[in-house]
Each structure stands twice: as structure tokens, then as C-alpha cells.
Amino acid sequence: MNDSQAAPEDEVDLMKEIISLCKQRGFIFQSSEIYGGLKSCYDYGPLGAELKRNIMNEWWRAMVHEREDVVGLDASIIMHTDVWKASGHLAGFADPLVDCLVSKERFRADNAPRPEPGDELTLTCADKGQAKAYQKAIQERFGVELKRGGKTLQGLKVIDEETFGFFQDDSGDAVESFPYRGYVSPEIGSPFLSDERQFNLMFRTSLGPVDPVQQLAKAIEGKTLSKDEARELIEQKIGENAVYLRPETAQAMFVQFANIQQALSLKVPFGIAQMGKSFRNEITVEHFIFRSCEFEQMEMEYFVEPGTQKEALDFWKDKRLSWYQRYANDPSKFRLRQHEPDELAHYADDCYDIEYEYPWGWGELEGIASRTDYDLKKHSESSGVRLTYFDQEKENPETGKKGVRYTPYVVEPAAGATRTTLMYLLDAFCYDSPRPDAKGNVKTRRVLKLHPRLAPYKVAVLPLVKRDGMPELAREIVQQFFNSGINAKYDEQHQVGKRYARHDEVGTPYCLTVDGQSLEDGTVTIRDRDTTEQERIKIDEALQVVAGRLAES
């Protein structure tokens, strides 16, 4: 595909353009928009559903259909509560949350900015009015009057790792000092913060016809309880029927390891892949669909013999990086980043992130983790079911005979379909260099240069006018594409130049135009989205030409 030619940064806010395009052209809408919307929840419109499905289909084809050693799974979203106890999600799947005492922003402490001792703490507000209001609130609550300059508030500085202070004018000594938590609020940079509190990221609901609220009401009727007693009773009654929406798809692949291995007589190394919805009660939701409460994952657990996990990790990190680059206009915007030792999850002995250069900076796109044998052992211990593999051909070092049993190690490439959708929208969006249109007017074209395999529509068929038999012939051509499983779009609305522009914006790689000559000699014009070049081809060969270009892309 051709490289995108983006407009200068001062001419376009890429995220605003993407969000606008997604709504205008039917890719992504705010959920429940007519009721004011629901934070971090989105609906995928006709084109968004096609784009996301195409991405997931390409992932499934590469990870399952093109490999002999990987099989698929489609597991239930709701699983036994003991699964989450064994995996550690119920006990440890929580974020430390902090409230800004000035702006009331609630955020994750582990991802907050961390100014160092000696750094000035400038509070940056949305506008002058907000700065004035926050200045007053700080003065009333903390007894210091910060210096206001436009939409910023100044006068605070980090003294040491545990203290920040208020410095008036150029004074070298702090007029007032306050406890410093080591970080500030992401929104305005405020160090005036609440204590940290744990917040569970799993969505809890109940299974069964019995209403847990009614059970709870009966249990507390007529009782006088302390705060701790009341909490314990509430947890007990709600917990009797509690289930959780899965926060990841991975655990089902560990739980079903033995069933799948035995049913298909699989030999290590082999993988189990799954795509599906996951749910996390995220507090920090940001950047459109980059981080949301409901999302779709594409994960694979690759089971290997202990001692070979590094080789498998090296293979999959490179394999997954090349997969993303294959469908991108700009492969240089991807990179691999190895986790530092203090970043690794407790179950991992190594991990790489595939990162993409988003408009706000580098961010995670996919993680490839070497999870050791932690998950299989935890579920084996908790369930009492042996989750091991018996290798009949390998020599047992203890007996010298063939046959050894071991718990496989796991390498996990874990991707998000929603985040990948956003990434390819960002990668594809561009403004072409100004060029004259058919009338000689110089215009800048807005284009979504999606890879043809990912594009919602592969081809659009356009009758030049809505008469003289052109619509009927165009619909016959569209039907040929439908019959061959290629998603095509019949489009007769507006002048043909506007239709070209519309399909450029939604990423349709090819447009076929039926005109008067088509009725005379059985040919149509095929237009390429990226180059805008046109050529005439035979109608009888149109399907073959488009299918061939898709296969070669």
C-alpha cells in the first residue's frame, strides 16, 4: 500500500478527525447517545462492525487456520467463581485509586505523573475561569494562595520524596508544607490528593432467579450491626450467588487445557486461541476506544516444554509484530519493548509489548508474555484436577525410560480487537496532497487508506446516472460479488465525484463505474482509491480483477 501523506500537525487534530469521521460515516457511535451517552461504552456501526470483524478474521486466519499447532475455543463469558479465586483475580485484580481534592478527578495511582524533588508543581486548568475557582478552593481548604497566570496556578514545589511546599515569590523557604505522595493528578497536576483506595476491576452480578437484595433484606431485618459486621454480612449474602463477567479470555484456555489436549490428541507445543468480549471496570478510560469497560480480545495460549519458553517467546514476539506491520501503511510506527524486571507480573519470567506511536505517544498494542507454569498449576491445585502433559517419546531422566509427565509452560500473545481497530484507523487516515479534480478545482482529499483485506467494503459499484439501464447492470455486477463472498456496495446517491470521495473516506479500495460505454461494449471503469487512477476492464473480468488484487494485497 502507498504511504499516507498526513496533513501538518497544526492543521489537524488527528483524534478529533477520527472521532468525527467514525460518527459521520457509521464506524463508531457513543452508546445510548440519545440518553446522553454512557461513559467508555461504544457501539460499532455498520462500517465499524465490518472493520473490526475483518481484523478479527485476519487474526484468526493467521493464528489458527494457517497453523497446524493451534486450535480454537469459544468459552462462556461467565465462569465458576473459583476460576477467578484460583487465578488471583478476585484477590488481586484491583487498582489503587486516588481522588484529587481540588478537581475531584479519580485516577489510578500507578499510572500518575511523578515529579521529582526540586520540580515545580504547576497546576494547569482547562481555562481561566477554572483556574480562578481552583485558586479559591485551595486557599479556603489548604490556606495558601497560589499565583494565577492565565489558566495555570503556580507556587508549589516538591521538597523531598515525602513533602511538597508552597513558596511565595522567590523565597527559598517554604511558607507551608504538605505530605507528598510521590505523584500528582494527571488532569491538572495537583498534589492535593486523598488516600489511596483499592477498587476491584471485575463486574459482579448474580446467577439464578433468587434476588440477592431480597435475601440481604431478610438477613439484616431487626438487627443492629456495626459497619464491619454489616459489610461482612453483605459480602456473604451477595457472594452466595455472585458471578463475574470475565476480565480476560485467557483463563478459559487454561481451565479447558486437558479437555482440548485429550480430545484432539495434541502434542506439545500447541496453542489454544480465543476471541471474545471481556469486561473491566476501568476507572481511567481514555482516548476514545483505546481503553474502555467493554472490549474484545484476541488471545492465544501456547503450551511448551519447560526450558523452551524463551525460544517460543522470541518466535511469537517477532511473528506478531510482523502481522501488524503487514496491514499498516507505516511499519515504522511499531516497536517491541521488553519489560524491565520490576515491571513483570508475578507469574511471568519475561514479557514484550508491541507498542504503536499513537498521537499521544507510544502505547501498548499487544503483550507477549512468558507466563511459566503458574496458571496451570494454580488451577490444578484449586480444582484437584491434574493439568499436566505426558510425553511418551521423551526420556525420563530419573528412570532412563521413555515417558515423562510435566506441567507445560505458556507463552501468551494477547491483543485487543478494539484497540487494534483504533490503531488501523489512525494508521489509515490521511489528507492527500492537493490535486485538481475533474473540473480543474484544486482540492485536498481526505482518505482512509485501509489495507484492502480490512476495508469494510472491498468494492463499490456506481451507475453514472440512475437511468438508461445503468442501475440494473450495476446491481447485476454487485450480485456477482455477493455470490463470491466479497462485500460490495451499490451506490447511486449524488454525483459520481461525491461518491468517489465518500468511498475514499470509508476506505473502499476499488470503485467500478457503469456508464454509457458499459452498455455498448461491456466494460466498466475501475478506480484505485490510493492513486485515483482509472482504467477500463471487461465486466466479465471485474470479479476476477478485484479478487486478484485482494489476494495480492
Coordinates of C-alpha atoms in Angstrom, one line a residue:
M1 CA 0.0 0.0 0.0
N2 CA 1.1 3.6 -0.6
D3 CA 2.4 5.6 2.4
S4 CA -0.2 8.1 3.8
Q5 CA 0.5 11.8 3.4
A6 CA -0.8 13.3 6.6
A7 CA -1.7 17.0 6.9
P8 CA 0.7 19.0 9.1
E9 CA 0.0 18.7 12.8
D10 CA -1.0 22.3 13.2
E11 CA -3.7 21.8 10.6
V12 CA -5.4 18.7 12.0
D13 CA -6.1 17.1 15.4
L14 CA -5.9 13.5 14.4
M15 CA -8.0 12.1 17.2
K16 CA -10.8 14.7 16.7
E17 CA -10.8 13.9 13.0
I18 CA -11.0 10.2 13.7
I19 CA -13.9 10.5 16.2
S20 CA -15.8 12.8 13.8
L21 CA -15.2 10.5 10.8
C22 CA -16.3 7.5 12.8
K23 CA -19.7 9.1 13.7
Q24 CA -20.2 10.7 10.3
R25 CA -19.6 7.6 8.3
G26 CA -21.0 5.0 10.6
F27 CA -18.0 3.4 12.1
I28 CA -18.4 4.0 15.9
F29 CA -21.1 5.8 17.9
Q30 CA -21.4 6.7 21.6
S31 CA -23.5 4.1 23.3
S32 CA -27.0 5.3 24.3
E33 CA -26.3 8.7 22.8
I34 CA -29.9 9.8 22.7
Y35 CA -29.9 9.4 26.5
G36 CA -26.7 11.4 27.0
G37 CA -24.4 8.5 26.3
L38 CA -22.6 6.1 28.7
K39 CA -19.0 6.8 29.6
S40 CA -16.5 4.5 27.9
C41 CA -19.1 2.4 26.1
Y42 CA -19.4 2.5 22.3
D43 CA -21.5 0.9 19.6
Y44 CA -19.9 -0.2 16.3
G45 CA -22.0 1.0 13.4
P46 CA -22.3 -0.8 10.0
L47 CA -18.8 0.0 8.9
G48 CA -17.2 -0.3 12.3
A49 CA -18.7 -3.7 12.7
E50 CA -17.3 -4.8 9.3
L51 CA -13.8 -3.3 10.0
K52 CA -13.5 -5.0 13.5
R53 CA -14.8 -8.3 12.1
N54 CA -12.3 -8.2 9.3
I55 CA -9.4 -7.5 11.7
M56 CA -10.5 -10.4 13.9
N57 CA -11.0 -12.7 10.9
E58 CA -7.4 -11.9 9.7
W59 CA -6.1 -12.6 13.2
W60 CA -8.0 -16.0 13.3
R61 CA -6.7 -16.9 9.9
A62 CA -3.1 -16.2 10.8
M63 CA -3.2 -17.7 14.3
V64 CA -5.5 -20.8 13.7
H65 CA -6.3 -21.6 10.1
E66 CA -2.8 -21.2 8.8
R67 CA -1.2 -23.3 11.6
E68 CA -1.3 -27.0 12.4
D69 CA -0.4 -26.5 16.1
V70 CA -3.2 -24.0 17.2
V71 CA -6.9 -24.8 17.7
G72 CA -9.8 -22.5 18.7
L73 CA -12.1 -22.1 21.7
D74 CA -15.2 -20.1 22.3
A75 CA -15.8 -20.2 26.0
S76 CA -18.6 -18.8 28.2
I77 CA -18.2 -15.2 29.4
I78 CA -19.5 -16.2 32.9
M79 CA -17.3 -18.9 34.6
H80 CA -17.3 -20.5 38.0
T81 CA -16.2 -18.1 40.7
D82 CA -13.5 -20.5 41.8
V83 CA -11.7 -19.8 38.5
W84 CA -11.2 -16.2 39.5
K85 CA -10.2 -17.2 43.0
A86 CA -7.5 -19.6 41.7
S87 CA -6.2 -17.1 39.1
G88 CA -5.9 -14.4 41.7
H89 CA -8.3 -12.0 40.1
L90 CA -10.7 -11.8 43.0
A91 CA -8.0 -11.1 45.5
G92 CA -5.6 -9.0 43.5
F93 CA -7.3 -7.7 40.3
A94 CA -7.6 -4.2 41.7
D95 CA -6.2 -0.7 41.1
P96 CA -5.1 1.8 43.7
L97 CA -7.4 4.8 43.2
V98 CA -6.9 8.4 44.4
D99 CA -9.2 11.4 44.3
C100 CA -7.8 14.9 43.5
L101 CA -9.1 17.1 46.3
V102 CA -9.2 20.1 44.0
S103 CA -10.7 18.9 40.7
K104 CA -12.4 15.7 42.1
E105 CA -10.7 13.7 39.4
R106 CA -10.4 10.0 40.3
F107 CA -7.4 8.2 38.8
R108 CA -5.1 5.2 39.1
A109 CA -2.1 6.0 41.3
D110 CA 0.2 3.6 39.5
N111 CA -0.1 5.5 36.2
A112 CA 0.1 9.0 37.6
P113 CA 2.8 11.6 36.7
R114 CA 5.7 11.5 39.2
P115 CA 7.6 14.8 39.6
E116 CA 11.0 14.6 41.3
P117 CA 12.3 16.6 44.3
G118 CA 13.1 20.1 43.2
D119 CA 10.4 20.1 40.4
E120 CA 7.9 22.9 40.3
L121 CA 4.2 21.7 40.6
T122 CA 2.3 23.9 38.2
L123 CA -1.5 23.2 38.1
T124 CA -2.8 23.5 34.5
C125 CA -6.5 24.2 34.3
A126 CA -8.9 24.0 31.4
D127 CA -9.4 27.8 31.3
K128 CA -9.0 31.0 33.3
G129 CA -12.4 30.6 35.0
Q130 CA -11.5 27.1 36.3
A131 CA -8.1 28.4 37.4
K132 CA -9.8 31.2 39.4
A133 CA -12.2 28.7 41.0
Y134 CA -9.4 26.2 41.9
Q135 CA -7.3 29.0 43.3
K136 CA -10.1 30.0 45.7
A137 CA -10.8 26.3 46.7
I138 CA -7.1 25.7 47.5
Q139 CA -6.9 28.9 49.6
E140 CA -10.1 28.0 51.6
R141 CA -9.1 24.4 52.2
F142 CA -5.3 24.5 52.5
G143 CA -4.7 28.1 53.5
V144 CA -2.3 29.0 50.6
E145 CA -2.9 31.4 47.7
L146 CA -1.3 30.2 44.6
K147 CA -0.2 32.7 41.9
R148 CA -2.5 32.6 39.0
G149 CA -1.2 33.2 35.4
G150 CA -3.9 32.7 32.8
K151 CA -5.1 29.1 33.3
T152 CA -2.1 28.0 35.5
L153 CA -1.6 28.1 39.2
Q154 CA 2.0 28.3 40.5
G155 CA 3.9 28.4 43.8
L156 CA 4.2 24.7 44.7
K157 CA 7.4 22.7 44.6
V158 CA 8.5 19.2 45.5
I159 CA 10.8 19.5 48.6
D160 CA 11.7 15.8 49.0
E161 CA 10.2 12.4 48.4
E162 CA 7.6 12.9 51.2
T163 CA 7.0 16.6 51.2
F164 CA 5.9 19.4 48.9
G165 CA 5.6 23.1 49.8
F166 CA 4.2 26.5 49.0
F167 CA 6.9 29.0 48.1
Q168 CA 5.8 32.7 48.0
D169 CA 7.5 34.8 45.3
D170 CA 11.3 33.9 45.2
S171 CA 11.6 32.8 48.8
G172 CA 14.0 29.9 49.3
D173 CA 12.0 28.6 52.2
A174 CA 8.5 27.0 52.1
V175 CA 5.8 29.1 53.7
E176 CA 3.7 25.9 54.2
S177 CA 4.5 22.3 53.6
F178 CA 2.2 19.3 52.9
P179 CA 2.6 15.5 52.7
Y180 CA 3.7 14.4 49.2
R181 CA 2.5 11.1 47.7
G182 CA 5.1 10.9 45.0
Y183 CA 2.7 11.7 42.2
V184 CA 0.2 14.3 41.0
S185 CA -3.2 14.1 39.3
P186 CA -3.0 13.5 35.6
E187 CA -5.7 16.0 34.7
I188 CA -4.4 19.2 36.3
G189 CA -1.1 18.2 38.0
S190 CA -2.4 18.7 41.6
P191 CA -0.5 17.2 44.6
F192 CA -3.5 17.7 46.9
L193 CA -4.7 14.2 47.0
S194 CA -6.8 11.7 49.0
D195 CA -5.6 8.5 50.5
E196 CA -5.2 5.5 48.1
R197 CA -8.1 3.0 48.0
Q198 CA -8.4 -0.3 46.3
F199 CA -11.1 -0.7 43.6
N200 CA -11.9 -4.1 42.1
L201 CA -11.9 -4.1 38.3
M202 CA -14.3 -7.1 37.9
F203 CA -18.0 -6.6 37.1
R204 CA -20.1 -8.6 39.6
T205 CA -23.6 -9.9 39.0
S206 CA -25.7 -12.8 40.3
L207 CA -26.7 -16.1 38.8
G208 CA -30.1 -17.7 39.4
P209 CA -33.6 -16.5 39.9
V210 CA -33.2 -15.5 43.6
D211 CA -32.8 -11.8 44.2
P212 CA -29.8 -11.3 46.4
V213 CA -31.1 -7.9 47.6
Q214 CA -34.2 -9.6 49.0
Q215 CA -32.1 -12.2 50.7
L216 CA -30.0 -9.4 52.2
A217 CA -33.0 -7.5 53.4
K218 CA -34.3 -10.6 55.3
A219 CA -30.8 -11.2 56.8
I220 CA -30.5 -7.8 58.3
E221 CA -34.1 -7.3 59.4
G222 CA -34.3 -6.4 63.1
K223 CA -30.5 -6.5 63.6
T224 CA -28.3 -3.7 64.8
L225 CA -24.9 -4.1 63.1
S226 CA -21.6 -2.3 63.2
K227 CA -20.1 -1.1 60.0
D228 CA -17.7 -4.1 59.8
E229 CA -20.5 -6.6 60.7
A230 CA -22.8 -5.1 58.0
R231 CA -20.1 -5.3 55.4
E232 CA -19.3 -8.9 56.2
L233 CA -23.0 -9.9 56.1
I234 CA -23.5 -8.1 52.8
E235 CA -20.5 -9.8 51.2
Q236 CA -21.7 -13.2 52.5
K237 CA -25.2 -12.8 51.1
I238 CA -24.2 -11.3 47.8
G239 CA -21.4 -13.8 47.4
E240 CA -23.8 -16.8 47.6
N241 CA -25.0 -16.3 44.1
A242 CA -22.2 -14.0 42.8
V243 CA -20.6 -14.5 39.4
Y244 CA -18.3 -12.2 37.4
L245 CA -18.1 -11.1 33.8
R246 CA -14.7 -12.3 32.7
P247 CA -11.9 -9.6 32.7
E248 CA -9.9 -11.7 30.2
T249 CA -10.4 -14.6 27.9
A250 CA -7.2 -16.4 29.0
Q251 CA -8.4 -18.4 32.0
A252 CA -10.9 -20.5 30.0
M253 CA -8.0 -21.8 27.9
F254 CA -6.1 -22.9 31.0
V255 CA -9.2 -24.5 32.5
Q256 CA -10.0 -26.4 29.3
F257 CA -6.4 -27.4 28.6
A258 CA -6.8 -31.1 29.5
N259 CA -10.2 -31.5 27.7
I260 CA -8.8 -29.9 24.5
Q261 CA -5.5 -31.7 24.6
Q262 CA -7.1 -35.1 25.1
A263 CA -10.0 -34.7 22.7
L264 CA -7.7 -33.8 19.8
S265 CA -4.6 -35.8 20.9
L266 CA -2.5 -32.7 20.7
K267 CA 1.3 -32.8 21.2
V268 CA 3.2 -30.1 22.9
P269 CA 4.0 -27.5 21.6
F270 CA 0.4 -26.5 20.8
G271 CA -1.8 -23.4 21.2
I272 CA -5.4 -22.6 22.1
A273 CA -6.8 -19.4 20.7
Q274 CA -9.9 -17.4 21.6
M275 CA -11.6 -14.2 20.6
G276 CA -14.4 -12.6 22.6
K277 CA -15.7 -9.9 24.9
S278 CA -14.1 -9.1 28.2
F279 CA -15.1 -6.6 30.8
R280 CA -13.1 -4.4 33.2
N281 CA -14.5 -1.7 35.4
E282 CA -11.8 0.7 34.3
I283 CA -11.6 4.0 36.1
T284 CA -9.2 5.6 33.7
V285 CA -11.0 5.5 30.4
E286 CA -9.2 7.5 27.7
H287 CA -8.5 8.2 24.0
F288 CA -11.8 7.1 22.5
I289 CA -11.9 3.3 22.3
F290 CA -8.3 2.8 23.4
R291 CA -9.3 1.9 26.9
S292 CA -13.0 1.1 27.7
C293 CA -15.0 -1.0 30.1
E294 CA -16.2 -3.5 27.4
F295 CA -13.8 -4.7 24.8
E296 CA -12.9 -7.6 22.6
Q297 CA -9.7 -9.6 23.0
M298 CA -7.7 -11.9 20.6
E299 CA -5.6 -14.2 22.8
M300 CA -3.7 -17.4 22.4
E301 CA -2.0 -19.6 25.0
Y302 CA 0.9 -21.5 23.5
F303 CA 1.9 -24.5 25.7
V304 CA 5.6 -25.5 25.5
E305 CA 8.0 -27.8 27.3
P306 CA 9.7 -26.2 30.2
G307 CA 13.1 -24.8 29.1
T308 CA 11.9 -23.9 25.6
Q309 CA 9.8 -20.9 26.6
K310 CA 12.5 -18.4 25.5
E311 CA 12.6 -19.8 22.0
A312 CA 8.8 -19.7 21.8
L313 CA 8.7 -16.1 23.1
D314 CA 11.2 -14.9 20.6
F315 CA 9.3 -16.6 17.8
W316 CA 5.9 -15.1 18.8
K317 CA 7.1 -11.6 19.5
D318 CA 8.5 -11.3 16.0
K319 CA 5.6 -13.1 14.4
R320 CA 3.1 -10.8 16.0
L321 CA 5.0 -7.6 15.2
S322 CA 5.2 -8.6 11.5
W323 CA 1.4 -9.3 11.5
Y324 CA 0.6 -5.7 12.5
Q325 CA 3.2 -4.3 10.1
R326 CA 1.8 -6.3 7.2
Y327 CA -1.5 -4.4 7.2
A328 CA -0.1 -0.9 8.1
N329 CA 0.8 2.0 5.9
D330 CA 3.7 3.0 8.2
P331 CA 5.6 0.0 9.7
S332 CA 8.0 2.3 11.4
K333 CA 5.3 3.3 14.0
F334 CA 5.6 -0.1 15.7
R335 CA 8.2 -1.3 18.1
L336 CA 9.0 -4.0 20.6
R337 CA 9.7 -3.1 24.2
Q338 CA 10.9 -5.7 26.7
H339 CA 9.6 -5.3 30.2
E340 CA 12.1 -4.3 32.9
P341 CA 12.4 -6.8 35.8
D342 CA 10.3 -4.6 38.1
E343 CA 7.5 -4.4 35.5
L344 CA 7.0 -8.2 35.2
A345 CA 3.8 -9.7 36.5
H346 CA 4.5 -12.1 39.4
Y347 CA 3.7 -15.1 37.1
A348 CA 6.0 -14.1 34.2
D349 CA 9.7 -14.7 33.6
D350 CA 9.8 -12.4 30.5
C351 CA 7.4 -10.2 28.5
Y352 CA 7.4 -7.9 25.5
D353 CA 4.9 -5.2 24.5
I354 CA 4.3 -4.4 20.8
E355 CA 3.8 -0.6 21.0
Y356 CA 2.4 1.8 18.5
E357 CA 3.1 5.5 18.2
Y358 CA -0.3 7.0 18.9
P359 CA -1.0 10.7 18.6
W360 CA -0.4 11.0 22.4
G361 CA 2.8 8.9 22.3
W362 CA 3.9 5.3 22.4
G363 CA 1.4 2.9 23.9
E364 CA 0.8 -0.8 24.2
L365 CA -0.9 -2.6 21.4
E366 CA -0.3 -6.2 22.3
G367 CA 1.6 -8.1 25.1
I368 CA 3.5 -11.3 24.5
A369 CA 4.2 -12.8 28.0
S370 CA 6.1 -15.9 29.1
R371 CA 3.7 -16.9 31.9
T372 CA 5.7 -20.0 33.1
D373 CA 3.5 -22.8 34.5
Y374 CA 1.8 -20.6 37.0
D375 CA -1.7 -20.7 35.6
L376 CA -2.0 -24.5 35.0
K377 CA -0.5 -25.2 38.5
K378 CA -2.8 -22.8 40.2
H379 CA -5.9 -24.3 38.6
S380 CA -4.7 -27.8 39.2
E381 CA -4.2 -27.1 42.9
S382 CA -7.5 -25.4 43.3
S383 CA -9.6 -27.9 41.4
G384 CA -7.8 -31.1 42.3
V385 CA -7.7 -32.0 38.6
R386 CA -4.3 -32.8 37.1
L387 CA -3.4 -30.3 34.3
T388 CA -0.2 -31.9 33.0
Y389 CA 1.1 -33.3 29.8
F390 CA 2.6 -36.8 29.3
D391 CA 5.3 -37.0 26.7
Q392 CA 5.5 -40.7 25.6
E393 CA 8.6 -40.1 23.4
K394 CA 10.8 -38.1 25.8
E395 CA 13.2 -40.0 28.1
N396 CA 12.6 -39.7 31.8
P397 CA 15.9 -38.6 33.4
E398 CA 15.0 -40.3 36.6
T399 CA 14.2 -43.8 35.2
G400 CA 16.0 -43.7 31.9
K401 CA 12.9 -45.0 30.2
K402 CA 10.6 -43.2 27.7
G403 CA 7.7 -41.3 29.1
V404 CA 7.8 -38.2 31.3
R405 CA 5.0 -36.0 32.8
Y406 CA 5.3 -32.3 33.2
T407 CA 3.3 -29.1 33.6
P408 CA 3.8 -27.1 30.3
Y409 CA 5.0 -23.5 30.3
V410 CA 2.9 -20.9 28.5
V411 CA 3.7 -18.1 26.1
E412 CA 0.7 -15.8 25.6
P413 CA 0.3 -13.3 22.7
A414 CA -2.7 -11.1 24.0
A415 CA -4.2 -8.5 21.7
G416 CA -7.3 -6.3 21.8
A417 CA -9.5 -6.1 18.7
T418 CA -11.0 -2.8 19.8
R419 CA -7.5 -1.2 20.3
T420 CA -6.3 -2.7 17.0
T421 CA -9.3 -1.2 15.3
L422 CA -8.4 2.3 16.6
M423 CA -4.8 1.8 15.6
Y424 CA -5.6 0.9 12.0
L425 CA -8.0 3.9 11.7
L426 CA -5.2 6.1 12.9
D427 CA -2.7 4.5 10.5
A428 CA -5.0 4.8 7.5
F429 CA -6.3 8.3 8.0
C430 CA -4.6 10.9 5.9
Y431 CA -5.0 14.0 3.7
D432 CA -3.6 13.6 0.2
S433 CA -1.5 16.3 -1.4
P434 CA -3.7 18.9 -3.1
R435 CA -4.6 17.9 -6.6
P436 CA -7.1 19.1 -9.3
D437 CA -10.5 17.4 -9.6
A438 CA -12.3 16.6 -12.8
K439 CA -13.4 20.3 -13.1
G440 CA -9.9 21.6 -12.5
N441 CA -10.5 22.8 -9.0
V442 CA -7.6 22.0 -6.6
K443 CA -8.8 20.1 -3.6
T444 CA -7.3 18.2 -0.6
R445 CA -8.7 14.7 -0.5
R446 CA -9.5 13.0 2.9
V447 CA -8.8 9.3 2.6
L448 CA -8.9 6.2 4.8
K449 CA -6.1 4.1 3.3
L450 CA -7.1 0.8 5.0
H451 CA -5.5 -2.4 3.8
P452 CA -7.9 -3.9 1.3
R453 CA -8.4 -7.0 3.4
L454 CA -9.5 -4.8 6.3
A455 CA -11.7 -2.4 4.4
P456 CA -15.4 -2.7 5.2
Y457 CA -16.4 -2.6 1.5
K458 CA -13.9 -4.2 -0.9
V459 CA -15.6 -2.6 -3.9
A460 CA -18.3 -0.1 -4.7
V461 CA -20.3 -0.3 -7.9
L462 CA -21.6 3.1 -9.1
P463 CA -24.1 3.7 -12.0
L464 CA -23.1 7.0 -13.6
V465 CA -26.8 8.0 -13.7
K466 CA -30.0 6.5 -12.4
R467 CA -31.4 5.7 -15.9
D468 CA -30.8 4.0 -19.2
G469 CA -30.3 0.6 -17.7
M470 CA -27.2 1.5 -15.8
P471 CA -28.6 0.8 -12.3
E472 CA -29.8 -2.6 -13.4
L473 CA -26.4 -3.5 -14.8
A474 CA -24.6 -2.2 -11.7
R475 CA -26.8 -4.4 -9.5
E476 CA -26.0 -7.4 -11.6
I477 CA -22.3 -6.8 -11.0
V478 CA -22.8 -6.3 -7.3
Q479 CA -24.7 -9.6 -7.1
Q480 CA -21.7 -11.4 -8.7
F481 CA -19.5 -10.1 -5.8
F482 CA -22.1 -11.1 -3.2
N483 CA -22.2 -14.6 -4.7
S484 CA -18.4 -14.9 -4.4
G485 CA -18.3 -13.7 -0.7
I486 CA -16.8 -10.3 -1.5
N487 CA -18.5 -7.5 0.4
A488 CA -19.6 -4.9 -2.3
K489 CA -21.7 -1.7 -2.1
Y490 CA -24.2 -0.5 -4.7
D491 CA -24.2 3.3 -4.5
E492 CA -26.3 5.6 -6.7
Q493 CA -26.7 8.7 -4.5
H494 CA -25.2 12.0 -5.5
Q495 CA -22.9 13.0 -8.3
V496 CA -20.2 10.4 -9.1
G497 CA -17.3 12.6 -7.8
K498 CA -19.0 12.9 -4.4
R499 CA -19.4 9.1 -4.3
Y500 CA -15.7 8.6 -5.0
A501 CA -14.9 11.0 -2.1
R502 CA -17.4 9.2 0.2
H503 CA -15.8 5.8 -0.5
D504 CA -12.3 7.3 -0.2
E505 CA -13.3 8.3 3.3
V506 CA -14.6 4.9 4.4
G507 CA -11.6 3.1 2.9
T508 CA -13.2 1.3 -0.1
P509 CA -10.1 0.3 -2.2
Y510 CA -11.9 0.0 -5.6
C511 CA -14.8 1.7 -7.3
L512 CA -16.4 0.3 -10.5
T513 CA -18.4 2.8 -12.6
V514 CA -21.1 1.8 -15.0
D515 CA -21.6 4.4 -17.7
G516 CA -23.0 4.6 -21.3
Q517 CA -20.0 2.8 -22.7
S518 CA -20.6 -0.1 -20.4
L519 CA -23.9 -0.7 -22.2
E520 CA -22.2 -0.6 -25.6
D521 CA -19.0 -2.7 -25.2
G522 CA -19.4 -4.5 -21.8
T523 CA -16.7 -2.6 -20.0
V524 CA -16.6 -0.6 -16.7
T525 CA -14.1 1.9 -15.2
I526 CA -12.2 0.6 -12.2
R527 CA -10.8 3.3 -9.9
D528 CA -8.0 2.8 -7.4
R529 CA -8.5 4.6 -4.1
D530 CA -4.9 5.3 -3.3
T531 CA -3.7 6.5 -6.7
T532 CA -7.2 7.7 -8.1
E533 CA -6.0 6.1 -11.4
Q534 CA -8.8 4.7 -13.6
E535 CA -8.8 2.0 -16.3
R536 CA -11.4 0.2 -18.3
I537 CA -11.8 -3.5 -17.8
K538 CA -14.4 -6.0 -19.1
I539 CA -17.4 -6.6 -17.0
D540 CA -17.0 -10.3 -17.3
E541 CA -13.5 -9.9 -15.7
A542 CA -14.4 -7.4 -13.0
L543 CA -14.9 -10.0 -10.3
Q544 CA -11.6 -11.8 -11.2
V545 CA -9.7 -8.5 -11.3
V546 CA -10.9 -7.3 -7.9
A547 CA -10.5 -10.8 -6.3
G548 CA -6.9 -11.0 -7.7
R549 CA -5.9 -7.6 -6.3
L550 CA -7.4 -8.5 -2.9
A551 CA -5.4 -11.8 -2.9
E552 CA -2.2 -10.0 -3.8
S553 CA -2.6 -7.2 -1.2

